CSV table of C-alpha atoms in Angstrom, one decimal:
chain,number,residue,atom,x,y,z
A,9,MET,CA,86.3,132.8,117.1
A,10,PRO,CA,87.0,134.1,113.6
A,11,GLU,CA,88.2,131.5,111.2
A,12,ASN,CA,91.6,133.1,110.8
A,13,THR,CA,92.3,133.3,114.6
A,14,PRO,CA,94.8,130.6,115.5
A,15,LYS,CA,93.6,128.1,118.0
A,16,THR,CA,95.1,128.2,121.5
A,17,LYS,CA,96.5,125.4,123.6
A,18,ASP,CA,93.2,125.3,125.5
A,19,ASP,CA,91.4,124.7,122.2
A,20,LEU,CA,93.9,121.9,121.4
A,21,PHE,CA,93.2,120.2,124.8
A,22,ILE,CA,89.4,120.4,124.2
A,23,PHE,CA,89.9,118.9,120.8
A,24,LEU,CA,92.1,116.0,122.1
A,25,ASP,CA,89.6,115.4,125.0
A,26,GLY,CA,86.8,115.2,122.4
A,27,LEU,CA,88.7,112.5,120.6
A,28,GLY,CA,89.3,110.6,123.8
A,29,ILE,CA,93.1,111.1,123.4
A,30,ALA,CA,95.0,111.0,126.7
A,31,HIS,CA,97.6,113.8,127.1
A,32,LYS,CA,99.7,115.3,129.8
A,33,THR,CA,101.1,118.8,129.8
A,34,VAL,CA,104.0,120.3,131.8
A,35,ASP,CA,104.2,124.1,131.9
A,36,HIS,CA,107.7,125.6,131.8
A,37,ALA,CA,109.5,128.8,130.9
A,38,PRO,CA,109.4,129.5,127.2
A,39,VAL,CA,112.0,127.7,125.1
A,40,PHE,CA,112.9,128.6,121.6
A,41,THR,CA,115.5,125.9,120.7
A,42,VAL,CA,116.1,122.3,121.3
A,43,ALA,CA,119.2,123.3,123.2
A,44,GLU,CA,117.1,125.4,125.6
A,45,SER,CA,114.7,122.5,126.2
A,46,VAL,CA,117.3,119.9,127.2
A,47,ALA,CA,117.0,120.9,130.9
A,48,LEU,CA,113.4,119.6,130.8
A,49,ARG,CA,114.2,116.1,129.9
A,50,ASP,CA,114.4,114.6,133.4
A,51,GLU,CA,110.8,115.4,134.2
A,52,ILE,CA,109.2,114.6,130.8
A,53,PRO,CA,109.8,111.0,129.5
A,54,GLY,CA,109.4,110.0,125.9
A,55,GLY,CA,110.6,111.1,122.5
A,56,HIS,CA,111.3,114.9,122.3
A,57,THR,CA,110.7,116.6,118.9
A,58,LYS,CA,112.2,119.2,116.7
A,59,ASN,CA,110.2,120.5,113.7
A,60,LEU,CA,111.3,121.8,110.4
A,61,PHE,CA,108.9,123.9,108.4
A,62,ILE,CA,110.1,123.7,104.8
A,63,LYS,CA,108.9,124.4,101.3
A,64,ASP,CA,109.9,122.9,98.0
A,65,LYS,CA,110.5,124.6,94.6
A,66,LYS,CA,106.8,124.6,93.8
A,67,ASP,CA,106.0,126.4,97.1
A,68,ARG,CA,104.4,123.3,98.7
A,69,TYR,CA,104.9,123.3,102.4
A,70,PHE,CA,105.9,120.4,104.7
A,71,LEU,CA,106.4,120.1,108.4
A,72,LEU,CA,108.9,117.5,109.3
A,73,THR,CA,108.7,116.3,112.9
A,74,VAL,CA,111.7,114.3,114.0
A,75,GLU,CA,113.5,113.3,117.3
A,76,GLU,CA,115.3,116.3,118.7
A,77,ASN,CA,118.8,115.1,118.1
A,78,ALA,CA,118.2,113.6,114.7
A,79,GLU,CA,119.8,115.0,111.6
A,80,VAL,CA,117.9,115.7,108.4
A,81,ASP,CA,119.8,116.1,105.1
A,82,LEU,CA,118.0,119.2,103.6
A,83,LYS,CA,119.8,118.6,100.3
A,84,GLN,CA,118.2,115.1,99.9
A,85,VAL,CA,115.0,115.1,102.0
A,86,HIS,CA,112.9,116.2,99.0
A,87,THR,CA,113.5,112.8,97.4
A,88,ILE,CA,112.0,111.1,100.5
A,89,ILE,CA,109.0,113.3,101.1
A,90,GLY,CA,108.0,113.8,97.4
A,91,GLY,CA,109.0,117.4,97.2
A,92,SER,CA,109.9,119.1,93.9
A,93,GLY,CA,113.6,120.1,94.0
A,94,ARG,CA,115.6,121.0,97.0
A,95,VAL,CA,113.8,122.5,100.0
A,96,SER,CA,114.3,125.6,102.0
A,97,PHE,CA,112.8,126.9,105.2
A,98,GLY,CA,109.4,128.5,105.2
A,99,ARG,CA,109.0,132.1,106.3
A,100,ALA,CA,107.6,133.0,109.7
A,101,GLU,CA,104.6,134.7,108.1
A,102,LYS,CA,103.6,131.4,106.4
A,103,LEU,CA,104.2,129.5,109.7
A,104,MET,CA,101.7,131.7,111.4
A,105,GLU,CA,99.3,131.7,108.5
A,106,TYR,CA,99.2,128.0,108.1
A,107,LEU,CA,100.0,126.5,111.5
A,108,GLY,CA,99.1,129.4,113.8
A,109,VAL,CA,102.5,129.4,115.6
A,110,ILE,CA,105.6,131.5,115.9
A,111,PRO,CA,109.2,130.3,115.4
A,112,GLY,CA,110.2,128.5,118.5
A,113,ALA,CA,106.7,127.0,119.0
A,114,VAL,CA,106.6,125.0,115.8
A,115,THR,CA,104.7,121.7,116.5
A,116,ALA,CA,102.9,118.9,114.8
A,117,PHE,CA,99.8,120.1,116.8
A,118,GLY,CA,99.8,123.0,114.3
A,119,ALA,CA,97.7,120.7,112.1
A,120,ILE,CA,94.7,121.9,114.0
A,121,ASN,CA,95.2,125.3,112.5
A,122,ASP,CA,95.8,124.1,108.9
A,123,THR,CA,92.2,123.9,108.0
A,124,ALA,CA,92.9,124.5,104.3
A,125,GLY,CA,95.4,121.6,104.0
A,126,ASN,CA,98.3,123.8,103.0
A,127,VAL,CA,100.9,121.7,104.8
A,128,THR,CA,101.9,118.1,104.4
A,129,PHE,CA,102.9,116.6,107.7
A,130,VAL,CA,105.8,114.2,107.8
A,131,LEU,CA,106.5,112.2,111.0
A,132,ASP,CA,109.9,110.5,111.2
A,133,ALA,CA,109.6,106.7,111.5
A,134,ASP,CA,112.3,106.6,114.2
A,135,LEU,CA,110.3,109.1,116.3
A,136,MET,CA,107.1,107.2,115.8
A,137,ALA,CA,108.7,104.1,117.2
A,138,GLU,CA,108.7,105.9,120.6
A,139,GLU,CA,105.7,105.0,122.8
A,140,VAL,CA,105.2,108.7,123.8
A,141,VAL,CA,106.0,111.8,121.8
A,142,ASN,CA,106.4,115.3,123.3
A,143,CYS,CA,105.4,118.4,121.4
A,144,HIS,CA,104.7,122.0,122.2
A,145,PRO,CA,100.9,122.6,122.5
A,146,LEU,CA,100.9,125.5,120.1
A,147,ALA,CA,103.0,127.6,122.5
A,148,ASN,CA,106.6,127.1,123.6
A,149,ASP,CA,105.9,127.6,127.4
A,150,ALA,CA,104.6,124.0,127.8
A,151,THR,CA,105.3,120.4,126.5
A,152,THR,CA,102.4,118.0,125.9
A,153,SER,CA,103.0,114.2,125.9
A,154,ILE,CA,100.8,112.0,123.8
A,155,ALA,CA,101.0,108.4,122.6
A,156,SER,CA,102.6,108.3,119.1
A,157,GLY,CA,99.6,106.5,117.6
A,158,ASP,CA,97.3,109.1,119.1
A,159,LEU,CA,99.4,111.8,117.3
A,160,VAL,CA,98.5,110.2,114.0
A,161,ARG,CA,94.9,109.9,115.1
A,162,PHE,CA,94.8,113.6,116.0
A,163,MET,CA,96.2,114.6,112.7
A,164,GLU,CA,93.7,112.4,110.8
A,165,ALA,CA,90.9,114.1,112.8
A,166,THR,CA,92.2,117.5,111.6
A,167,GLY,CA,91.8,116.3,108.0
A,168,HIS,CA,95.5,115.4,107.5
A,169,LYS,CA,97.0,112.1,106.5
A,170,PRO,CA,100.6,112.3,107.9
A,171,LEU,CA,103.4,110.6,106.1
A,172,VAL,CA,105.4,108.3,108.4
A,173,LEU,CA,108.8,108.1,106.7
A,174,LYS,CA,112.4,107.6,107.6
A,175,VAL,CA,113.7,111.2,107.0
A,176,THR,CA,116.6,111.3,109.3
A,177,SER,CA,120.2,110.0,108.8
């Protein structure tokens, strides 16, 4: 596979298996928003995520992964994550280039595609208090459940040291 070809969910599962990380995936119709995914809650226990792909004034990129109903103050979050000036949303082109996903499929698992370390991953402390965290497996037609501690271990195995910070209000 050429280096610039994004990894697939099957690649992700092989990677997780290689790390000895337990995971469970439920396939479903594609969902593009948190509102669309609410119907899945009964069959998938644990903390459900939303992800904000943002950049600061110096064009440094961050992925904030928070509990789906949490609120993030985009006018202040730069002071918590170490950003330079207020943040704005990153463009879809950069999302694909760095994380290998499209809008609607944004996920902390995108760390597997960020081989150059262009993105700082921030996991909200409240979300990480959950025993199980649910994320899209690089596509929005499935949800993968993983222990919160194993999500950190996964990220570290991809060469990232995620920041676990209280970024929600």
